[in-house]
Short mmCIF file of C-alpha atoms in Angstrom, two decimals:
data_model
loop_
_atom_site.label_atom_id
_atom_site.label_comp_id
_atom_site.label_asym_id
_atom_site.label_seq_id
_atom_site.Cartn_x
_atom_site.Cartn_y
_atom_site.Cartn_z
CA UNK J 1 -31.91 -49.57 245.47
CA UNK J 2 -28.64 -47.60 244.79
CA UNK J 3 -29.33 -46.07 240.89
CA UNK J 4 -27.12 -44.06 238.60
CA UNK J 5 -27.93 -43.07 235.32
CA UNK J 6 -24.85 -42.58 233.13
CA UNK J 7 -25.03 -40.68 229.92
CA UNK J 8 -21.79 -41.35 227.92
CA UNK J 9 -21.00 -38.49 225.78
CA UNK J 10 -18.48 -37.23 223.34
CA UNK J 11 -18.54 -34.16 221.22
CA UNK J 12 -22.43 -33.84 222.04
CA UNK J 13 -22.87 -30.24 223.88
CA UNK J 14 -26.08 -29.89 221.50
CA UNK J 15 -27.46 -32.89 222.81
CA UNK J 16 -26.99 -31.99 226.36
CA UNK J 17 -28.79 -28.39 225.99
CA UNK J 18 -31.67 -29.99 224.69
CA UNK J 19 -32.03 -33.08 227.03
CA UNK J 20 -30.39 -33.17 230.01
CA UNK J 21 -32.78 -30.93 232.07
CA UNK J 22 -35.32 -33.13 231.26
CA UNK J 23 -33.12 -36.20 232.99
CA UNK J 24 -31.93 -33.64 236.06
CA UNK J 25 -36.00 -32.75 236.54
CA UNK J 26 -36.84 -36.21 236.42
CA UNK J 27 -34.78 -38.34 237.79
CA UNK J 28 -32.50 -37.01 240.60
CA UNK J 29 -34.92 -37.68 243.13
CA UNK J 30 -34.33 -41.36 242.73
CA UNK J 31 -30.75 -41.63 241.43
CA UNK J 32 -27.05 -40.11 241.12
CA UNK J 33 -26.28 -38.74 237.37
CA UNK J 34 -23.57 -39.09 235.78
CA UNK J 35 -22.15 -36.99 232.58
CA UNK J 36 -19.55 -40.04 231.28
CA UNK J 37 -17.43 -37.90 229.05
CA UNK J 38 -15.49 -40.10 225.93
CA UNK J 39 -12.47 -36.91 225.31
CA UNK J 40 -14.72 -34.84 223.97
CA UNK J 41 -12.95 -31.98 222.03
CA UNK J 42 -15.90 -29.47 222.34
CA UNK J 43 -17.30 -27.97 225.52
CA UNK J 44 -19.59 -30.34 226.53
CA UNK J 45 -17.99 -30.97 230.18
CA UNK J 46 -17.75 -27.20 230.49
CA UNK J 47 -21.53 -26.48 229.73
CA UNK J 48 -22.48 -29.70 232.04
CA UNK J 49 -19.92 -27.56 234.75
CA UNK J 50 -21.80 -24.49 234.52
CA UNK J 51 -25.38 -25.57 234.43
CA UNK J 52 -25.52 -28.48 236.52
CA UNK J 53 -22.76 -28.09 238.82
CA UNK J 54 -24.62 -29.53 241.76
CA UNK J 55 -27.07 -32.59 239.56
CA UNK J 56 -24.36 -34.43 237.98
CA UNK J 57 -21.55 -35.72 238.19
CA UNK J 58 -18.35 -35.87 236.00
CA UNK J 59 -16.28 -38.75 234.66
CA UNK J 60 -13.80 -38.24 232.01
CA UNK J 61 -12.54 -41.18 229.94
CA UNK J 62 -8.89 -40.36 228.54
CA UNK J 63 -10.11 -41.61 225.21
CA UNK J 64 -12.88 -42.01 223.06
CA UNK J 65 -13.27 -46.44 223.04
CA UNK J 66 -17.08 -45.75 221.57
CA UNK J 67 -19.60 -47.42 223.40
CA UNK J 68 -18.50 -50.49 224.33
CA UNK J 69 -15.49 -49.35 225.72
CA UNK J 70 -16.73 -45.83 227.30
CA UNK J 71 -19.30 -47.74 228.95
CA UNK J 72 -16.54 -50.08 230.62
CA UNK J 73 -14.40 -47.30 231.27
CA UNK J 74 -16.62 -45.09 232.97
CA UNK J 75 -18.77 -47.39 235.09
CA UNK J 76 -15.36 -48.63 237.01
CA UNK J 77 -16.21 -45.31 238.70
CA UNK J 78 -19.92 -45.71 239.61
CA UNK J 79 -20.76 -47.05 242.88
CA UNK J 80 -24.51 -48.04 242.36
CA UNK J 81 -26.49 -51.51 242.81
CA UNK J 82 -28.57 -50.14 239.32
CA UNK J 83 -26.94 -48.36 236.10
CA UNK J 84 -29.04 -47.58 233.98
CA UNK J 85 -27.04 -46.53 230.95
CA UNK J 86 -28.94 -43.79 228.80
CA UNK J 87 -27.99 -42.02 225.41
CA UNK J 88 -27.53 -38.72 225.64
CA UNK J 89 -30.34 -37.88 222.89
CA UNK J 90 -33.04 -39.45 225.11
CA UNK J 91 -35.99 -37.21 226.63
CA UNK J 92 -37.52 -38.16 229.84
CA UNK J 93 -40.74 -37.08 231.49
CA UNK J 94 -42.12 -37.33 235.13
CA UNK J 95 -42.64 -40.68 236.33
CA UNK J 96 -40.64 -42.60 233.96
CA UNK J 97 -38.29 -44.09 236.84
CA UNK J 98 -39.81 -45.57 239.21
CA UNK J 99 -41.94 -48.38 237.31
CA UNK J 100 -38.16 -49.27 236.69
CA UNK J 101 -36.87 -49.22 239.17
CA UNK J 102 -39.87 -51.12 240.95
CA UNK J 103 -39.27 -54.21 238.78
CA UNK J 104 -35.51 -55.01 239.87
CA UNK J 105 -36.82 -54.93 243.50
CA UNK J 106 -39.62 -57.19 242.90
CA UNK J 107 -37.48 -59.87 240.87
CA UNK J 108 -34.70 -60.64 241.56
CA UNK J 109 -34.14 -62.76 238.70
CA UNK J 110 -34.64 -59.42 236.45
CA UNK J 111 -30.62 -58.65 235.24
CA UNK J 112 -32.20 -56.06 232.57
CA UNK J 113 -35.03 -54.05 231.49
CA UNK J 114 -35.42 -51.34 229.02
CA UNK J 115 -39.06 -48.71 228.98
CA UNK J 116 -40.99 -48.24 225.33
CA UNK J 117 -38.75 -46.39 223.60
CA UNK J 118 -40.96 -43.71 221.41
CA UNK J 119 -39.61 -41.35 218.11
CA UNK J 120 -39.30 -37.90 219.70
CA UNK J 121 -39.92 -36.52 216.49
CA UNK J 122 -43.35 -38.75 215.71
CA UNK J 123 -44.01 -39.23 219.17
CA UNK J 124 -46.97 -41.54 218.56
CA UNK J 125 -44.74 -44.28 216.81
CA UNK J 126 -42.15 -46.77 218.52
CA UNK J 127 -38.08 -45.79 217.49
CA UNK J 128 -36.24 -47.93 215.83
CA UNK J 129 -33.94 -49.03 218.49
CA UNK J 130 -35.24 -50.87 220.92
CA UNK J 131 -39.30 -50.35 220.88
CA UNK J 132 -41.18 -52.00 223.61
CA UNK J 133 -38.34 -54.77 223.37
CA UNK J 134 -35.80 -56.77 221.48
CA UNK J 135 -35.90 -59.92 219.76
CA UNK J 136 -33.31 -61.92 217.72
CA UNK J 137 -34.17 -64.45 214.79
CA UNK J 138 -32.22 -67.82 214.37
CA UNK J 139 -29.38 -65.77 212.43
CA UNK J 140 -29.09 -62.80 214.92
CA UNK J 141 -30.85 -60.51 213.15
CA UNK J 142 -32.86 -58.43 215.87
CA UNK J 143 -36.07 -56.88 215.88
CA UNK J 144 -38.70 -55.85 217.88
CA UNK J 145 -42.48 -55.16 220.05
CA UNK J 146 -42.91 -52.52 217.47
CA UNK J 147 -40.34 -52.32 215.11
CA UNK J 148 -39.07 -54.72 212.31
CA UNK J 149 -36.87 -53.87 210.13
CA UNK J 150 -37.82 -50.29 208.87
CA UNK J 151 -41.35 -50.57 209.74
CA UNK J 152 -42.15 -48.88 213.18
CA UNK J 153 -45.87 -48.99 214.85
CA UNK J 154 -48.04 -46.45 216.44
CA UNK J 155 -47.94 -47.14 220.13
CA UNK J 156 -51.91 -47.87 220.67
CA UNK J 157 -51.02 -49.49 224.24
CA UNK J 158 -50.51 -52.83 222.71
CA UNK J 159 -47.48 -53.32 224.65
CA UNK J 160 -48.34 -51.55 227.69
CA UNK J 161 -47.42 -54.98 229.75
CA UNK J 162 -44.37 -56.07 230.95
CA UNK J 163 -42.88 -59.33 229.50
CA UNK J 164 -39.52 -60.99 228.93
CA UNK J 165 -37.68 -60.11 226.00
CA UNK J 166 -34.56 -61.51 224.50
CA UNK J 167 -32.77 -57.70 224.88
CA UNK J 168 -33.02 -54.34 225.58
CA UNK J 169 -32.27 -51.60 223.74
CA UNK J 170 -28.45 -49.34 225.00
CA UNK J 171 -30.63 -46.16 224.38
CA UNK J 172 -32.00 -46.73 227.81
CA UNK J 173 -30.38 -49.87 229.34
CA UNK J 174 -31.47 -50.48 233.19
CA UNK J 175 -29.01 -53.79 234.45
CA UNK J 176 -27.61 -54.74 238.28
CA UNK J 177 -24.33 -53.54 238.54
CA UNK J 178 -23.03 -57.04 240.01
CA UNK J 179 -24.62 -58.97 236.73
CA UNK J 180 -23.20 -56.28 234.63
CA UNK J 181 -19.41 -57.23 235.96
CA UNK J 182 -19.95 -60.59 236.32
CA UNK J 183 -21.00 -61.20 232.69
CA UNK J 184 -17.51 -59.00 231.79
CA UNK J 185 -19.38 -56.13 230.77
CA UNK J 186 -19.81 -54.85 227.76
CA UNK J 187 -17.73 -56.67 224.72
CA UNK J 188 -15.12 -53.68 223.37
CA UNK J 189 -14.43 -55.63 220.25
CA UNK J 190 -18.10 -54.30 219.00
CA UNK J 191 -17.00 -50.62 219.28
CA UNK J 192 -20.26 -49.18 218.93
CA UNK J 193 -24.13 -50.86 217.78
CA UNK J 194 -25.19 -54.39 218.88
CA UNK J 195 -23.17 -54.85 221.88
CA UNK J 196 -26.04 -54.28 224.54
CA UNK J 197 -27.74 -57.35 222.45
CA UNK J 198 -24.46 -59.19 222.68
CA UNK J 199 -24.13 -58.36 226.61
CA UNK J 200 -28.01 -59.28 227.31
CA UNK J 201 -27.81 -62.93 225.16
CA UNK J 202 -24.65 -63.84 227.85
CA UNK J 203 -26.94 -62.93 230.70
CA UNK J 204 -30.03 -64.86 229.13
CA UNK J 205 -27.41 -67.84 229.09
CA UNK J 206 -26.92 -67.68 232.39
CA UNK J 207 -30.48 -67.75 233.38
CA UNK J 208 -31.32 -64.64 234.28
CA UNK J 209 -34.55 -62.74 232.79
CA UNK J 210 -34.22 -59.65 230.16
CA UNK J 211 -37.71 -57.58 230.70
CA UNK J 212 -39.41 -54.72 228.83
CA UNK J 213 -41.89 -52.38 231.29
CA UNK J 214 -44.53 -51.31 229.78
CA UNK J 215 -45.78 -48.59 231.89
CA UNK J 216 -42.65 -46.53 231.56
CA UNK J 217 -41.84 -44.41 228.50
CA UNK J 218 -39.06 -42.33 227.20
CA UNK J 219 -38.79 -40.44 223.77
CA UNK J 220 -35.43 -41.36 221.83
CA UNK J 221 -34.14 -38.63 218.88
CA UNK J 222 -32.33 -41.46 217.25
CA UNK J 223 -29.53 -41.56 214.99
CA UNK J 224 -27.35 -38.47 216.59
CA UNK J 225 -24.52 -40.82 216.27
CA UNK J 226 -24.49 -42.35 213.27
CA UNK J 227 -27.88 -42.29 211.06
CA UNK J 228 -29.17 -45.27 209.17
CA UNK J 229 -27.60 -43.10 206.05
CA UNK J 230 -24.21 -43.97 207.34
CA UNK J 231 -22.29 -46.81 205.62
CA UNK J 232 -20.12 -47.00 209.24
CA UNK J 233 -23.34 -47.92 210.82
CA UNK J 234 -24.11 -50.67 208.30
CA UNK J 235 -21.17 -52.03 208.98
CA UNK J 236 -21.27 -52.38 212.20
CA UNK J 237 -24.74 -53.73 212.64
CA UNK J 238 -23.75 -56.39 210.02
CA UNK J 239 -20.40 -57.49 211.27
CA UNK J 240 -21.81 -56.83 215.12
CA UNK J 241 -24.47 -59.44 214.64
CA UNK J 242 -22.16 -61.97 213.19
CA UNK J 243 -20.08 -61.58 216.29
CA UNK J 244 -22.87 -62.32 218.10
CA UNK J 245 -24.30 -64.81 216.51
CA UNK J 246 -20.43 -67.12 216.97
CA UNK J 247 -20.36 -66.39 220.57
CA UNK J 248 -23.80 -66.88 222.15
CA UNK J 249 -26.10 -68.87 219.88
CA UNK J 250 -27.57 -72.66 220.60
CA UNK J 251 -29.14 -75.18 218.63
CA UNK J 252 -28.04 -75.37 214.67
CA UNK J 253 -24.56 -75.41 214.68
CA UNK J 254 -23.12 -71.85 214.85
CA UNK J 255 -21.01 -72.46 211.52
CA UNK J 256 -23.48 -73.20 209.30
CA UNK J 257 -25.73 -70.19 210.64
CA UNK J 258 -22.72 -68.51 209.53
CA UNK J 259 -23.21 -69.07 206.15
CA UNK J 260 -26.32 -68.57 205.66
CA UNK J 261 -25.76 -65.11 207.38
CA UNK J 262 -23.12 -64.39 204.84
CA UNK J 263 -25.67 -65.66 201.71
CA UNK J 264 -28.17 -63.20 202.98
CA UNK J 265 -25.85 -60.51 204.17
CA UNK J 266 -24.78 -61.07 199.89
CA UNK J 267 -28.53 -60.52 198.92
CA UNK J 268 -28.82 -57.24 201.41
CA UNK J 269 -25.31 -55.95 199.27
CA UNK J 270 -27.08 -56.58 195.94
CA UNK J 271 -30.01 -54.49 197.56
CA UNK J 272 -27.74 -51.57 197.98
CA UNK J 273 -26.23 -51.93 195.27
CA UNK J 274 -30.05 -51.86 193.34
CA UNK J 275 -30.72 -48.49 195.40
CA UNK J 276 -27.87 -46.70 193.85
CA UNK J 277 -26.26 -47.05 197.57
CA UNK J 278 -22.48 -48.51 196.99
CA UNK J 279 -20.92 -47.24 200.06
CA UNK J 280 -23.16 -49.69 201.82
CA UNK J 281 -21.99 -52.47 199.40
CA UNK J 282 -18.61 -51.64 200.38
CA UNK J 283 -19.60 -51.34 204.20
CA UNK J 284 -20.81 -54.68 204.26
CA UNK J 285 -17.85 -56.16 202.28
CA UNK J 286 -15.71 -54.64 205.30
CA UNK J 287 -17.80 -55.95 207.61
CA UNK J 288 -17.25 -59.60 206.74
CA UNK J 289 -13.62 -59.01 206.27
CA UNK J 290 -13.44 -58.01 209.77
CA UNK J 291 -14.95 -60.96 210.62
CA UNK J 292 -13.02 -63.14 209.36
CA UNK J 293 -10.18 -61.05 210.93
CA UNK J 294 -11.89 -61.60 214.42
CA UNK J 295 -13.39 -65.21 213.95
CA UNK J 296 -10.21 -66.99 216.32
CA UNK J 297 -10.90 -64.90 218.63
CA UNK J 298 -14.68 -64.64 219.15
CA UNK J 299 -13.58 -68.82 219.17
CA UNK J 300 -12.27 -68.31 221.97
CA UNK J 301 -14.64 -65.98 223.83
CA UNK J 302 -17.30 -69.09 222.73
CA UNK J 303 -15.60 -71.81 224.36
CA UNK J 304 -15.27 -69.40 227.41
CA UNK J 305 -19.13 -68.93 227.32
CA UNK J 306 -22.15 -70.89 228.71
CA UNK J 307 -24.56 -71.09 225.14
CA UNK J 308 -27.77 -72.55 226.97
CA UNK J 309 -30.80 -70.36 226.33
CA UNK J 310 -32.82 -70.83 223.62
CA UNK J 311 -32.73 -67.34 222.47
CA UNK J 312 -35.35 -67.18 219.12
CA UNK J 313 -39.27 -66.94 218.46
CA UNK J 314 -38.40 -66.70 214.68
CA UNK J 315 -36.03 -68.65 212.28
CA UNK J 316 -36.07 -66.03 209.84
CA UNK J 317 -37.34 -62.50 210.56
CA UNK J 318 -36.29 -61.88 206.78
CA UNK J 319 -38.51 -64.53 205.63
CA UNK J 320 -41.42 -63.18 207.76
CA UNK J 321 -41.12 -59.92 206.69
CA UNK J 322 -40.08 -59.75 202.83
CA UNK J 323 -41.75 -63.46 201.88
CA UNK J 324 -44.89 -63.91 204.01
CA UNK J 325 -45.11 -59.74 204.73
CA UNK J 326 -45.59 -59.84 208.53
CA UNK J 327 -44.69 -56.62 209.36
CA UNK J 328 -45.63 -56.08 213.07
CA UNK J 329 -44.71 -58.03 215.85
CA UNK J 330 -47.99 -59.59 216.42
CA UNK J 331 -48.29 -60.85 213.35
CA UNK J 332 -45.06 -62.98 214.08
CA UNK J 333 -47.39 -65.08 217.06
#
């Protein structure tokens, strides 16, 4: 199977001293790599030039369109039956690949499939995004084998199997290249944060299987983009999920999920606003106005869409956590 892994980039030179050897050692045994460049103003392309001039290859976007849109961009130029899209702050060690790429050739009803993702810096515990796989509640919040909310496990080999999920984490995103263009790719009205959950509930829709492998590992720094700290970030994730929530879900009528998104999307505000954190107040505010800004639009992209799957194990994930204090995901079954 043709495979490219395609780090999108921009501004992140520090990044790519510290973890692209480890992708180049690896991984180009099995596939072409790819340095997807988003007009970076520093000399990222140059050190990728001079170090790897003969392990990866260059694409330069003329603009920076964030994730979403780099993504798009870049993979127009990537002749591969596998991408495997991977953030440029991910480590990688020997043997990591091929599990991966075993499971696409087995199934071919597999569109997607992510590794454990592990904190490079506490190496024991899942990272926040993505874990040993994604799951969405009734209202589109996500969570996950290993992480909900804030809380993140120690990886004891409890996931170590490989299992369907309802998404995989865009830290280290394996999907067929034909499935990826068929579903449209990746939605550029999410910018940045959520869209790889938004992209993997259109495939689920269509009938197609979203897995997790659990005997392939990679160790993600996290938050080199935006931190958790950053209001831009929390507005994103809240106005991304609404987005997603209007195009893709099933079952209760979309609308009224709506609302009670917004109600508890209020509640999270007051939070903030109880932490001494009004940026985040205001963050969220934006977030909704957006929206609202949006909402005739993502009507459209919904009647254009196939909503079939029935995409939750949870109602509420912020019931089960903050009510009845479930905080890992086996304590959700």
């Amino acid at each position: 199977m043709k495979t490219a892994i395609v780090i999108l980039n921009w501004n992140g030179r520090s990044l790519l001293e510290r973890f692209l050897e480890s992708v180049v050692t690896h991984s180009a045994h099995l596939a072409t790599i790819y340095l997807a460049d988003n007009a970076s103003t520093d000399s990222s392309v140059a050190y990728c030039k001079e170090h790897f001039p003969e392990d990866v290859k260059i694409i330069q976007n003329k603009e920076n369109g964030g994730y979403a849109k780099g993504y798009n961009d870049a993979l127009r130029h990537v002749d591969a039956d596998l991408y495997v899209l991977l953030n440029s702050d991910v480590k990688v060690e020997k043997g990591w690949l091929e599990p991966m790429v075993s499971v696409f050739v087995t199934s071919a009803s597999i569109a997607v499939a992510q590794p454990k993702i592990k904190d490079l810096k506490r190496p024991t515990l899942f990272e926040y995004a993505g874990a040993a796989g994604g799951y969405i509640d009734a209202l589109g919040y996500p969570y996950c084998r290993g992480r909900i909310f804030d809380h993140c496990e120690e990886d004891t080999g409890q996931y170590n199997d490989t299992v369907d999920v309802q998404w995989a984490s865009g830290a280290c995103l394996f999907i067929r290249a034909k499935l990826y263009w068929d579903a449209n790719g990746l939605d550029e009205d999410f910018f940045a944060h959520q869209e790889e959950i938004d992209l993997c509930w259109r495939i689920k829709n269509k009938g197609y299987r979203i897995v997790a492998v659990g005997d392939s590992e990679v160790f993600h720094l996290g938050g080199a983009t935006l931190s958790s700290a950053n209001p831009q970030k929390t507005f994103y994730n809240f106005r991304n999920t609404l987005f997603a929530v209007v195009k893709n879900s099933t079952g209760v009528p979309y609308l009224l999920l709506v609302l009670i998104r917004l109600i508890l999307d209020g509640i999270a505000g007051f939070k903030f606003l109880l932490e001494g954190k009004p940026k985040h107040v205001l963050a969220i505010i934006k977030a909704h106005v957006s929206f609202y800004r949006h909402f005739p639009n993502l009507l459209k992209k919904r009647k254009a869409l196939k909503q079939s799957h029935q995409y939750y194990q949870v109602w509420s994930i912020v019931f089960k956590y903050f009510i009845k204090n479930k905080k890992t995901y086996r304590d959700l079954l």
